[in-house]
JSON list of C-alpha atoms in Angstrom, two decimals:
[
{"chain": "A", "resi": 185, "resn": "UNK", "atom": "CA", "xyz": [-2.84, -9.84, 33.94]},
{"chain": "A", "resi": 186, "resn": "UNK", "atom": "CA", "xyz": [-1.39, -7.05, 31.76]},
{"chain": "A", "resi": 187, "resn": "UNK", "atom": "CA", "xyz": [1.42, -4.43, 32.65]},
{"chain": "A", "resi": 188, "resn": "UNK", "atom": "CA", "xyz": [0.76, -0.75, 31.59]},
{"chain": "A", "resi": 189, "resn": "UNK", "atom": "CA", "xyz": [2.47, 1.85, 31.68]},
{"chain": "A", "resi": 190, "resn": "UNK", "atom": "CA", "xyz": [1.58, 5.69, 31.32]},
{"chain": "A", "resi": 191, "resn": "UNK", "atom": "CA", "xyz": [3.88, 8.68, 30.62]},
{"chain": "A", "resi": 192, "resn": "UNK", "atom": "CA", "xyz": [3.50, 11.25, 32.05]},
{"chain": "A", "resi": 193, "resn": "UNK", "atom": "CA", "xyz": [2.57, 10.42, 35.60]},
{"chain": "A", "resi": 194, "resn": "UNK", "atom": "CA", "xyz": [1.21, 14.10, 35.95]},
{"chain": "A", "resi": 195, "resn": "UNK", "atom": "CA", "xyz": [1.79, 17.21, 34.64]},
{"chain": "A", "resi": 196, "resn": "UNK", "atom": "CA", "xyz": [0.62, 20.90, 35.31]},
{"chain": "A", "resi": 197, "resn": "UNK", "atom": "CA", "xyz": [-0.08, 23.04, 32.07]},
{"chain": "A", "resi": 198, "resn": "UNK", "atom": "CA", "xyz": [-1.22, 26.41, 30.96]},
{"chain": "A", "resi": 199, "resn": "UNK", "atom": "CA", "xyz": [-4.79, 26.71, 29.70]},
{"chain": "A", "resi": 200, "resn": "UNK", "atom": "CA", "xyz": [-4.70, 26.78, 25.59]},
{"chain": "A", "resi": 201, "resn": "UNK", "atom": "CA", "xyz": [-2.09, 24.07, 25.61]},
{"chain": "A", "resi": 202, "resn": "UNK", "atom": "CA", "xyz": [-1.92, 20.26, 24.85]},
{"chain": "A", "resi": 203, "resn": "UNK", "atom": "CA", "xyz": [-0.59, 17.54, 26.10]},
{"chain": "A", "resi": 204, "resn": "UNK", "atom": "CA", "xyz": [-0.13, 13.99, 25.09]},
{"chain": "A", "resi": 205, "resn": "UNK", "atom": "CA", "xyz": [-0.43, 11.11, 27.39]},
{"chain": "A", "resi": 206, "resn": "UNK", "atom": "CA", "xyz": [1.28, 7.67, 26.17]},
{"chain": "A", "resi": 207, "resn": "UNK", "atom": "CA", "xyz": [0.11, 4.46, 27.04]},
{"chain": "A", "resi": 208, "resn": "UNK", "atom": "CA", "xyz": [2.44, 1.43, 26.55]},
{"chain": "A", "resi": 209, "resn": "UNK", "atom": "CA", "xyz": [1.32, -2.35, 27.11]},
{"chain": "A", "resi": 210, "resn": "UNK", "atom": "CA", "xyz": [3.36, -5.02, 27.64]},
{"chain": "A", "resi": 211, "resn": "UNK", "atom": "CA", "xyz": [1.68, -7.58, 25.11]},
{"chain": "A", "resi": 212, "resn": "UNK", "atom": "CA", "xyz": [-0.29, -7.01, 22.12]},
{"chain": "A", "resi": 213, "resn": "UNK", "atom": "CA", "xyz": [-4.01, -6.34, 22.79]},
{"chain": "A", "resi": 214, "resn": "UNK", "atom": "CA", "xyz": [-6.86, -5.81, 20.41]},
{"chain": "A", "resi": 215, "resn": "UNK", "atom": "CA", "xyz": [-8.58, -2.80, 21.81]},
{"chain": "A", "resi": 216, "resn": "UNK", "atom": "CA", "xyz": [-7.08, 0.17, 24.37]},
{"chain": "A", "resi": 217, "resn": "UNK", "atom": "CA", "xyz": [-9.57, 2.62, 26.24]},
{"chain": "A", "resi": 218, "resn": "UNK", "atom": "CA", "xyz": [-9.44, 5.86, 27.53]},
{"chain": "A", "resi": 219, "resn": "UNK", "atom": "CA", "xyz": [-11.03, 7.13, 30.88]},
{"chain": "A", "resi": 220, "resn": "UNK", "atom": "CA", "xyz": [-11.24, 10.08, 32.67]},
{"chain": "A", "resi": 221, "resn": "UNK", "atom": "CA", "xyz": [-11.75, 10.41, 36.01]},
{"chain": "A", "resi": 222, "resn": "UNK", "atom": "CA", "xyz": [-12.00, 13.11, 38.71]},
{"chain": "A", "resi": 223, "resn": "UNK", "atom": "CA", "xyz": [-10.56, 12.56, 41.87]},
{"chain": "A", "resi": 224, "resn": "UNK", "atom": "CA", "xyz": [-12.85, 10.53, 44.33]},
{"chain": "A", "resi": 225, "resn": "UNK", "atom": "CA", "xyz": [-15.22, 9.71, 41.43]},
{"chain": "A", "resi": 226, "resn": "UNK", "atom": "CA", "xyz": [-16.16, 7.35, 39.03]},
{"chain": "A", "resi": 227, "resn": "UNK", "atom": "CA", "xyz": [-14.51, 6.44, 35.46]},
{"chain": "A", "resi": 228, "resn": "UNK", "atom": "CA", "xyz": [-15.79, 7.77, 32.06]},
{"chain": "A", "resi": 229, "resn": "UNK", "atom": "CA", "xyz": [-15.06, 6.33, 28.85]},
{"chain": "A", "resi": 230, "resn": "UNK", "atom": "CA", "xyz": [-13.61, 8.85, 26.52]},
{"chain": "A", "resi": 231, "resn": "UNK", "atom": "CA", "xyz": [-12.98, 6.67, 23.26]},
{"chain": "A", "resi": 232, "resn": "UNK", "atom": "CA", "xyz": [-11.87, 3.23, 22.26]},
{"chain": "A", "resi": 233, "resn": "UNK", "atom": "CA", "xyz": [-8.87, 2.65, 20.05]},
{"chain": "A", "resi": 234, "resn": "UNK", "atom": "CA", "xyz": [-8.47, -0.03, 17.94]},
{"chain": "A", "resi": 235, "resn": "UNK", "atom": "CA", "xyz": [-5.13, -0.72, 16.08]},
{"chain": "A", "resi": 236, "resn": "UNK", "atom": "CA", "xyz": [-5.34, 0.34, 12.28]},
{"chain": "A", "resi": 237, "resn": "UNK", "atom": "CA", "xyz": [-9.10, 2.33, 12.72]},
{"chain": "A", "resi": 238, "resn": "UNK", "atom": "CA", "xyz": [-10.21, 5.49, 13.73]},
{"chain": "A", "resi": 239, "resn": "UNK", "atom": "CA", "xyz": [-11.08, 5.63, 17.37]},
{"chain": "A", "resi": 240, "resn": "UNK", "atom": "CA", "xyz": [-14.74, 5.45, 18.43]},
{"chain": "A", "resi": 241, "resn": "UNK", "atom": "CA", "xyz": [-15.54, 8.18, 20.87]},
{"chain": "A", "resi": 242, "resn": "UNK", "atom": "CA", "xyz": [-18.31, 8.44, 23.50]},
{"chain": "A", "resi": 243, "resn": "UNK", "atom": "CA", "xyz": [-21.39, 11.20, 23.35]},
{"chain": "A", "resi": 244, "resn": "UNK", "atom": "CA", "xyz": [-19.87, 14.17, 25.00]},
{"chain": "A", "resi": 245, "resn": "UNK", "atom": "CA", "xyz": [-16.02, 13.68, 23.57]},
{"chain": "A", "resi": 246, "resn": "UNK", "atom": "CA", "xyz": [-14.95, 14.79, 20.11]},
{"chain": "A", "resi": 247, "resn": "UNK", "atom": "CA", "xyz": [-11.80, 14.20, 18.38]},
{"chain": "A", "resi": 248, "resn": "UNK", "atom": "CA", "xyz": [-10.71, 17.59, 17.85]},
{"chain": "A", "resi": 249, "resn": "UNK", "atom": "CA", "xyz": [-10.80, 17.75, 21.72]},
{"chain": "A", "resi": 250, "resn": "UNK", "atom": "CA", "xyz": [-8.91, 14.40, 22.45]},
{"chain": "A", "resi": 251, "resn": "UNK", "atom": "CA", "xyz": [-7.47, 12.74, 19.26]},
{"chain": "A", "resi": 252, "resn": "UNK", "atom": "CA", "xyz": [-6.09, 9.67, 19.59]},
{"chain": "A", "resi": 253, "resn": "UNK", "atom": "CA", "xyz": [-3.42, 7.36, 17.92]},
{"chain": "A", "resi": 254, "resn": "UNK", "atom": "CA", "xyz": [-3.15, 3.83, 17.79]},
{"chain": "A", "resi": 255, "resn": "UNK", "atom": "CA", "xyz": [-0.16, 2.99, 15.69]},
{"chain": "A", "resi": 256, "resn": "UNK", "atom": "CA", "xyz": [0.56, -0.48, 16.93]},
{"chain": "A", "resi": 257, "resn": "UNK", "atom": "CA", "xyz": [-0.99, -3.49, 19.19]},
{"chain": "A", "resi": 258, "resn": "UNK", "atom": "CA", "xyz": [0.79, -2.16, 22.26]},
{"chain": "A", "resi": 259, "resn": "UNK", "atom": "CA", "xyz": [0.77, 1.45, 22.22]},
{"chain": "A", "resi": 260, "resn": "UNK", "atom": "CA", "xyz": [-1.57, 4.51, 22.34]},
{"chain": "A", "resi": 261, "resn": "UNK", "atom": "CA", "xyz": [-1.80, 8.07, 22.62]},
{"chain": "A", "resi": 262, "resn": "UNK", "atom": "CA", "xyz": [-4.42, 10.46, 23.90]},
{"chain": "A", "resi": 263, "resn": "UNK", "atom": "CA", "xyz": [-4.08, 14.09, 23.30]},
{"chain": "A", "resi": 264, "resn": "UNK", "atom": "CA", "xyz": [-6.03, 16.75, 25.32]},
{"chain": "A", "resi": 265, "resn": "UNK", "atom": "CA", "xyz": [-6.07, 19.49, 23.29]},
{"chain": "A", "resi": 266, "resn": "UNK", "atom": "CA", "xyz": [-6.32, 23.51, 23.74]},
{"chain": "A", "resi": 267, "resn": "UNK", "atom": "CA", "xyz": [-6.80, 22.89, 27.59]},
{"chain": "A", "resi": 268, "resn": "UNK", "atom": "CA", "xyz": [-8.95, 24.65, 30.06]},
{"chain": "A", "resi": 269, "resn": "UNK", "atom": "CA", "xyz": [-9.39, 23.96, 33.81]},
{"chain": "A", "resi": 270, "resn": "UNK", "atom": "CA", "xyz": [-12.05, 21.83, 33.61]},
{"chain": "A", "resi": 271, "resn": "UNK", "atom": "CA", "xyz": [-9.77, 19.38, 31.74]},
{"chain": "A", "resi": 272, "resn": "UNK", "atom": "CA", "xyz": [-8.01, 18.93, 35.18]},
{"chain": "A", "resi": 273, "resn": "UNK", "atom": "CA", "xyz": [-8.48, 15.24, 36.07]},
{"chain": "A", "resi": 274, "resn": "UNK", "atom": "CA", "xyz": [-6.91, 11.69, 36.05]},
{"chain": "A", "resi": 275, "resn": "UNK", "atom": "CA", "xyz": [-6.66, 9.91, 32.58]},
{"chain": "A", "resi": 276, "resn": "UNK", "atom": "CA", "xyz": [-6.44, 6.20, 32.70]},
{"chain": "A", "resi": 277, "resn": "UNK", "atom": "CA", "xyz": [-5.61, 3.79, 30.01]},
{"chain": "A", "resi": 278, "resn": "UNK", "atom": "CA", "xyz": [-7.27, 0.36, 30.23]},
{"chain": "A", "resi": 279, "resn": "UNK", "atom": "CA", "xyz": [-7.01, -2.50, 28.28]},
{"chain": "A", "resi": 280, "resn": "UNK", "atom": "CA", "xyz": [-8.62, -6.10, 28.03]},
{"chain": "A", "resi": 281, "resn": "UNK", "atom": "CA", "xyz": [-6.57, -9.59, 27.04]},
{"chain": "A", "resi": 282, "resn": "UNK", "atom": "CA", "xyz": [-7.96, -10.58, 23.71]},
{"chain": "A", "resi": 283, "resn": "UNK", "atom": "CA", "xyz": [-9.72, -14.08, 23.39]},
{"chain": "A", "resi": 284, "resn": "UNK", "atom": "CA", "xyz": [-11.28, -13.98, 26.60]},
{"chain": "A", "resi": 285, "resn": "UNK", "atom": "CA", "xyz": [-14.98, -13.29, 26.84]},
{"chain": "A", "resi": 286, "resn": "UNK", "atom": "CA", "xyz": [-16.24, -11.15, 29.49]},
{"chain": "A", "resi": 287, "resn": "UNK", "atom": "CA", "xyz": [-12.49, -10.81, 30.70]},
{"chain": "A", "resi": 288, "resn": "UNK", "atom": "CA", "xyz": [-11.50, -8.04, 33.27]},
{"chain": "A", "resi": 289, "resn": "UNK", "atom": "CA", "xyz": [-10.01, -4.64, 32.58]},
{"chain": "A", "resi": 290, "resn": "UNK", "atom": "CA", "xyz": [-6.59, -3.76, 33.34]},
{"chain": "A", "resi": 291, "resn": "UNK", "atom": "CA", "xyz": [-5.56, -0.26, 34.19]},
{"chain": "A", "resi": 292, "resn": "UNK", "atom": "CA", "xyz": [-2.54, 2.09, 33.97]},
{"chain": "A", "resi": 293, "resn": "UNK", "atom": "CA", "xyz": [-1.53, 4.01, 36.80]},
{"chain": "A", "resi": 294, "resn": "UNK", "atom": "CA", "xyz": [-3.03, 7.12, 35.48]},
{"chain": "A", "resi": 295, "resn": "UNK", "atom": "CA", "xyz": [-1.86, 10.80, 34.29]},
{"chain": "A", "resi": 296, "resn": "UNK", "atom": "CA", "xyz": [-2.79, 13.34, 36.74]},
{"chain": "A", "resi": 297, "resn": "UNK", "atom": "CA", "xyz": [-3.55, 16.67, 34.85]},
{"chain": "A", "resi": 298, "resn": "UNK", "atom": "CA", "xyz": [-3.87, 19.88, 36.47]},
{"chain": "A", "resi": 299, "resn": "UNK", "atom": "CA", "xyz": [-4.57, 22.71, 34.06]},
{"chain": "A", "resi": 300, "resn": "UNK", "atom": "CA", "xyz": [-3.91, 26.23, 34.80]},
{"chain": "B", "resi": 1155, "resn": "UNK", "atom": "CA", "xyz": [-28.44, 1.52, 28.77]},
{"chain": "B", "resi": 1156, "resn": "UNK", "atom": "CA", "xyz": [-27.20, -0.09, 31.71]},
{"chain": "B", "resi": 1157, "resn": "UNK", "atom": "CA", "xyz": [-26.92, 1.67, 34.98]},
{"chain": "B", "resi": 1158, "resn": "UNK", "atom": "CA", "xyz": [-25.02, 0.72, 38.12]},
{"chain": "B", "resi": 1159, "resn": "UNK", "atom": "CA", "xyz": [-25.58, 1.87, 41.49]},
{"chain": "B", "resi": 1160, "resn": "UNK", "atom": "CA", "xyz": [-23.65, 1.82, 44.61]},
{"chain": "B", "resi": 1161, "resn": "UNK", "atom": "CA", "xyz": [-25.86, 3.33, 47.43]},
{"chain": "B", "resi": 1162, "resn": "UNK", "atom": "CA", "xyz": [-22.60, 3.61, 49.91]},
{"chain": "B", "resi": 1163, "resn": "UNK", "atom": "CA", "xyz": [-20.09, 6.39, 49.13]},
{"chain": "B", "resi": 1164, "resn": "UNK", "atom": "CA", "xyz": [-18.09, 5.76, 52.28]},
{"chain": "B", "resi": 1165, "resn": "UNK", "atom": "CA", "xyz": [-17.90, 2.95, 54.86]},
{"chain": "B", "resi": 1166, "resn": "UNK", "atom": "CA", "xyz": [-15.63, 2.05, 57.28]},
{"chain": "B", "resi": 1167, "resn": "UNK", "atom": "CA", "xyz": [-14.75, -1.15, 59.10]},
{"chain": "B", "resi": 1168, "resn": "UNK", "atom": "CA", "xyz": [-12.47, -2.39, 61.89]},
{"chain": "B", "resi": 1169, "resn": "UNK", "atom": "CA", "xyz": [-9.36, -4.19, 61.21]},
{"chain": "B", "resi": 1170, "resn": "UNK", "atom": "CA", "xyz": [-10.20, -8.24, 61.16]},
{"chain": "B", "resi": 1171, "resn": "UNK", "atom": "CA", "xyz": [-14.33, -7.76, 60.78]},
{"chain": "B", "resi": 1172, "resn": "UNK", "atom": "CA", "xyz": [-16.11, -8.34, 57.66]},
{"chain": "B", "resi": 1173, "resn": "UNK", "atom": "CA", "xyz": [-17.78, -5.65, 55.68]},
{"chain": "B", "resi": 1174, "resn": "UNK", "atom": "CA", "xyz": [-20.24, -5.79, 52.46]},
{"chain": "B", "resi": 1175, "resn": "UNK", "atom": "CA", "xyz": [-20.12, -3.07, 49.89]},
{"chain": "B", "resi": 1176, "resn": "UNK", "atom": "CA", "xyz": [-23.70, -3.07, 48.06]},
{"chain": "B", "resi": 1177, "resn": "UNK", "atom": "CA", "xyz": [-24.31, -2.77, 44.37]},
{"chain": "B", "resi": 1178, "resn": "UNK", "atom": "CA", "xyz": [-27.31, -2.88, 41.91]},
{"chain": "B", "resi": 1179, "resn": "UNK", "atom": "CA", "xyz": [-27.83, -2.65, 38.49]},
{"chain": "B", "resi": 1180, "resn": "UNK", "atom": "CA", "xyz": [-30.09, -2.57, 35.80]},
{"chain": "B", "resi": 1181, "resn": "UNK", "atom": "CA", "xyz": [-30.30, -4.12, 32.41]},
{"chain": "B", "resi": 1182, "resn": "UNK", "atom": "CA", "xyz": [-32.39, -6.10, 30.24]},
{"chain": "B", "resi": 1183, "resn": "UNK", "atom": "CA", "xyz": [-29.78, -8.25, 29.07]},
{"chain": "B", "resi": 1184, "resn": "UNK", "atom": "CA", "xyz": [-29.49, -12.01, 30.26]},
{"chain": "B", "resi": 1185, "resn": "UNK", "atom": "CA", "xyz": [-25.71, -12.71, 29.76]},
{"chain": "B", "resi": 1186, "resn": "UNK", "atom": "CA", "xyz": [-23.12, -10.29, 31.11]},
{"chain": "B", "resi": 1187, "resn": "UNK", "atom": "CA", "xyz": [-20.18, -10.08, 33.47]},
{"chain": "B", "resi": 1188, "resn": "UNK", "atom": "CA", "xyz": [-20.30, -8.26, 36.75]},
{"chain": "B", "resi": 1189, "resn": "UNK", "atom": "CA", "xyz": [-16.81, -7.15, 38.40]},
{"chain": "B", "resi": 1190, "resn": "UNK", "atom": "CA", "xyz": [-15.47, -5.45, 41.74]},
{"chain": "B", "resi": 1191, "resn": "UNK", "atom": "CA", "xyz": [-12.29, -3.30, 41.20]},
{"chain": "B", "resi": 1192, "resn": "UNK", "atom": "CA", "xyz": [-10.00, -1.89, 43.84]},
{"chain": "B", "resi": 1193, "resn": "UNK", "atom": "CA", "xyz": [-8.38, 1.50, 43.54]},
{"chain": "B", "resi": 1194, "resn": "UNK", "atom": "CA", "xyz": [-6.10, 2.01, 46.49]},
{"chain": "B", "resi": 1195, "resn": "UNK", "atom": "CA", "xyz": [-4.95, 5.57, 47.30]},
{"chain": "B", "resi": 1196, "resn": "UNK", "atom": "CA", "xyz": [-1.89, 5.02, 45.07]},
{"chain": "B", "resi": 1197, "resn": "UNK", "atom": "CA", "xyz": [-4.45, 5.04, 42.43]},
{"chain": "B", "resi": 1198, "resn": "UNK", "atom": "CA", "xyz": [-3.64, 2.34, 40.27]},
{"chain": "B", "resi": 1199, "resn": "UNK", "atom": "CA", "xyz": [-7.23, 0.06, 39.82]},
{"chain": "B", "resi": 1200, "resn": "UNK", "atom": "CA", "xyz": [-7.18, -3.67, 40.10]},
{"chain": "B", "resi": 1201, "resn": "UNK", "atom": "CA", "xyz": [-9.65, -6.62, 39.52]},
{"chain": "B", "resi": 1202, "resn": "UNK", "atom": "CA", "xyz": [-10.59, -7.91, 42.98]},
{"chain": "B", "resi": 1203, "resn": "UNK", "atom": "CA", "xyz": [-13.36, -10.37, 41.51]},
{"chain": "B", "resi": 1204, "resn": "UNK", "atom": "CA", "xyz": [-15.53, -11.26, 38.54]},
{"chain": "B", "resi": 1205, "resn": "UNK", "atom": "CA", "xyz": [-18.76, -12.93, 38.02]},
{"chain": "B", "resi": 1206, "resn": "UNK", "atom": "CA", "xyz": [-20.15, -14.78, 35.10]},
{"chain": "B", "resi": 1207, "resn": "UNK", "atom": "CA", "xyz": [-24.20, -14.08, 34.98]},
{"chain": "B", "resi": 1208, "resn": "UNK", "atom": "CA", "xyz": [-25.15, -17.47, 33.65]},
{"chain": "B", "resi": 1209, "resn": "UNK", "atom": "CA", "xyz": [-23.38, -18.89, 36.59]},
{"chain": "B", "resi": 1210, "resn": "UNK", "atom": "CA", "xyz": [-25.21, -19.24, 39.46]},
{"chain": "B", "resi": 1211, "resn": "UNK", "atom": "CA", "xyz": [-22.52, -19.76, 42.08]},
{"chain": "B", "resi": 1212, "resn": "UNK", "atom": "CA", "xyz": [-21.09, -16.60, 43.86]},
{"chain": "B", "resi": 1213, "resn": "UNK", "atom": "CA", "xyz": [-17.62, -16.03, 42.90]},
{"chain": "B", "resi": 1214, "resn": "UNK", "atom": "CA", "xyz": [-14.87, -16.17, 45.75]},
{"chain": "B", "resi": 1215, "resn": "UNK", "atom": "CA", "xyz": [-11.34, -14.83, 45.89]},
{"chain": "B", "resi": 1216, "resn": "UNK", "atom": "CA", "xyz": [-9.85, -15.66, 49.12]},
{"chain": "B", "resi": 1217, "resn": "UNK", "atom": "CA", "xyz": [-11.35, -13.23, 51.67]},
{"chain": "B", "resi": 1218, "resn": "UNK", "atom": "CA", "xyz": [-13.61, -11.89, 49.06]},
{"chain": "B", "resi": 1219, "resn": "UNK", "atom": "CA", "xyz": [-16.82, -13.20, 47.90]},
{"chain": "B", "resi": 1220, "resn": "UNK", "atom": "CA", "xyz": [-19.91, -11.87, 46.17]},
{"chain": "B", "resi": 1221, "resn": "UNK", "atom": "CA", "xyz": [-23.36, -12.45, 46.84]},
{"chain": "B", "resi": 1222, "resn": "UNK", "atom": "CA", "xyz": [-25.10, -12.36, 43.27]},
{"chain": "B", "resi": 1223, "resn": "UNK", "atom": "CA", "xyz": [-28.79, -12.27, 43.14]},
{"chain": "B", "resi": 1224, "resn": "UNK", "atom": "CA", "xyz": [-29.56, -12.06, 39.21]},
{"chain": "B", "resi": 1225, "resn": "UNK", "atom": "CA", "xyz": [-33.42, -12.12, 39.52]},
{"chain": "B", "resi": 1226, "resn": "UNK", "atom": "CA", "xyz": [-32.86, -9.02, 42.12]},
{"chain": "B", "resi": 1227, "resn": "UNK", "atom": "CA", "xyz": [-30.03, -7.49, 39.91]},
{"chain": "B", "resi": 1228, "resn": "UNK", "atom": "CA", "xyz": [-27.82, -7.26, 43.04]},
{"chain": "B", "resi": 1229, "resn": "UNK", "atom": "CA", "xyz": [-24.03, -8.00, 43.15]},
{"chain": "B", "resi": 1230, "resn": "UNK", "atom": "CA", "xyz": [-22.44, -7.24, 46.88]},
{"chain": "B", "resi": 1231, "resn": "UNK", "atom": "CA", "xyz": [-18.90, -7.77, 48.09]},
{"chain": "B", "resi": 1232, "resn": "UNK", "atom": "CA", "xyz": [-17.95, -9.26, 51.36]},
{"chain": "B", "resi": 1233, "resn": "UNK", "atom": "CA", "xyz": [-14.73, -8.78, 52.50]},
{"chain": "B", "resi": 1234, "resn": "UNK", "atom": "CA", "xyz": [-13.75, -10.59, 55.26]},
{"chain": "B", "resi": 1235, "resn": "UNK", "atom": "CA", "xyz": [-11.10, -10.65, 58.04]},
{"chain": "B", "resi": 1236, "resn": "UNK", "atom": "CA", "xyz": [-10.76, -6.91, 56.70]},
{"chain": "B", "resi": 1237, "resn": "UNK", "atom": "CA", "xyz": [-7.03, -5.65, 56.49]},
{"chain": "B", "resi": 1238, "resn": "UNK", "atom": "CA", "xyz": [-5.59, -2.29, 56.35]},
{"chain": "B", "resi": 1239, "resn": "UNK", "atom": "CA", "xyz": [-4.43, -2.70, 52.51]},
{"chain": "B", "resi": 1240, "resn": "UNK", "atom": "CA", "xyz": [-7.83, -3.27, 51.91]},
{"chain": "B", "resi": 1241, "resn": "UNK", "atom": "CA", "xyz": [-8.61, 0.57, 52.38]},
{"chain": "B", "resi": 1242, "resn": "UNK", "atom": "CA", "xyz": [-9.14, 1.77, 48.70]},
{"chain": "B", "resi": 1243, "resn": "UNK", "atom": "CA", "xyz": [-12.21, 2.76, 46.40]},
{"chain": "B", "resi": 1244, "resn": "UNK", "atom": "CA", "xyz": [-14.38, -0.10, 45.14]},
{"chain": "B", "resi": 1245, "resn": "UNK", "atom": "CA", "xyz": [-16.03, 0.21, 41.94]},
{"chain": "B", "resi": 1246, "resn": "UNK", "atom": "CA", "xyz": [-18.68, -2.24, 40.64]},
{"chain": "B", "resi": 1247, "resn": "UNK", "atom": "CA", "xyz": [-18.80, -2.70, 36.91]},
{"chain": "B", "resi": 1248, "resn": "UNK", "atom": "CA", "xyz": [-21.35, -4.33, 34.39]},
{"chain": "B", "resi": 1249, "resn": "UNK", "atom": "CA", "xyz": [-20.10, -5.60, 31.00]},
{"chain": "B", "resi": 1250, "resn": "UNK", "atom": "CA", "xyz": [-22.58, -6.86, 28.41]},
{"chain": "B", "resi": 1251, "resn": "UNK", "atom": "CA", "xyz": [-21.40, -10.04, 26.84]},
{"chain": "B", "resi": 1252, "resn": "UNK", "atom": "CA", "xyz": [-20.78, -8.57, 23.50]},
{"chain": "B", "resi": 1253, "resn": "UNK", "atom": "CA", "xyz": [-19.02, -5.56, 24.87]},
{"chain": "B", "resi": 1254, "resn": "UNK", "atom": "CA", "xyz": [-15.15, -6.40, 25.11]},
{"chain": "B", "resi": 1255, "resn": "UNK", "atom": "CA", "xyz": [-13.97, -4.17, 27.81]},
{"chain": "B", "resi": 1256, "resn": "UNK", "atom": "CA", "xyz": [-16.74, -1.44, 27.86]},
{"chain": "B", "resi": 1257, "resn": "UNK", "atom": "CA", "xyz": [-17.98, -1.29, 31.12]},
{"chain": "B", "resi": 1258, "resn": "UNK", "atom": "CA", "xyz": [-20.26, 0.41, 32.81]},
{"chain": "B", "resi": 1259, "resn": "UNK", "atom": "CA", "xyz": [-18.91, 1.43, 36.51]},
{"chain": "B", "resi": 1260, "resn": "UNK", "atom": "CA", "xyz": [-20.72, 2.96, 39.64]},
{"chain": "B", "resi": 1261, "resn": "UNK", "atom": "CA", "xyz": [-19.64, 5.45, 41.71]},
{"chain": "B", "resi": 1262, "resn": "UNK", "atom": "CA", "xyz": [-17.49, 4.00, 44.04]},
{"chain": "B", "resi": 1263, "resn": "UNK", "atom": "CA", "xyz": [-17.82, 3.29, 47.77]},
{"chain": "B", "resi": 1264, "resn": "UNK", "atom": "CA", "xyz": [-14.80, 4.56, 49.69]},
{"chain": "B", "resi": 1265, "resn": "UNK", "atom": "CA", "xyz": [-13.72, 1.87, 52.20]},
{"chain": "B", "resi": 1266, "resn": "UNK", "atom": "CA", "xyz": [-11.68, 2.72, 55.30]},
{"chain": "B", "resi": 1267, "resn": "UNK", "atom": "CA", "xyz": [-10.26, 0.06, 57.34]},
{"chain": "B", "resi": 1268, "resn": "UNK", "atom": "CA", "xyz": [-9.48, 1.10, 60.69]},
{"chain": "B", "resi": 1269, "resn": "UNK", "atom": "CA", "xyz": [-6.90, -0.59, 62.99]}
]
């Protein structure tokens, strides 16, 4: 398994501001994934972050709104920029273990964001 | 594109009884992986069980087992001897063999185990 921590665990922000969420993994991983989850709903993939390259964004998500950094193999950040109430959600970091085909995903505890 | 359908938004079961959660998926792929994840009210999602599509044998993990019907594209989860700690949201997920980590998730089933 993988132990993943996220900071902050929750935050309440004003519209128009930005929040950076940190994700730390206890071991080196190739890819890190950022998801958004509305409470009680399914997960939506925002982007995939590879170390040393630009993040790959899913349809409907853009770098200007959700810039991602991946400075090393154990850490990534997701910034939610120019927030609006529609950005209120739970943001989850996820990883897979390298070298295991079809391996499961491991998830962080999530960051609960409320935008007023 | 793959789709995953969980037709039961909510289910409940009495403690110690057995419950089955349904999942169907749509894909043209022949080699893939299927997962059930559990997300308790505390929010952190964990793996329950994993199935490799090229293996006919159904995966089992203690009280959790699956009924994998590849031709029917069905992947149900059976929980035996349900416990209060099984109360959670359960997600079925599909992953192509060459798409490391990029799973497609169903909408989830909220399971409540009643004492």
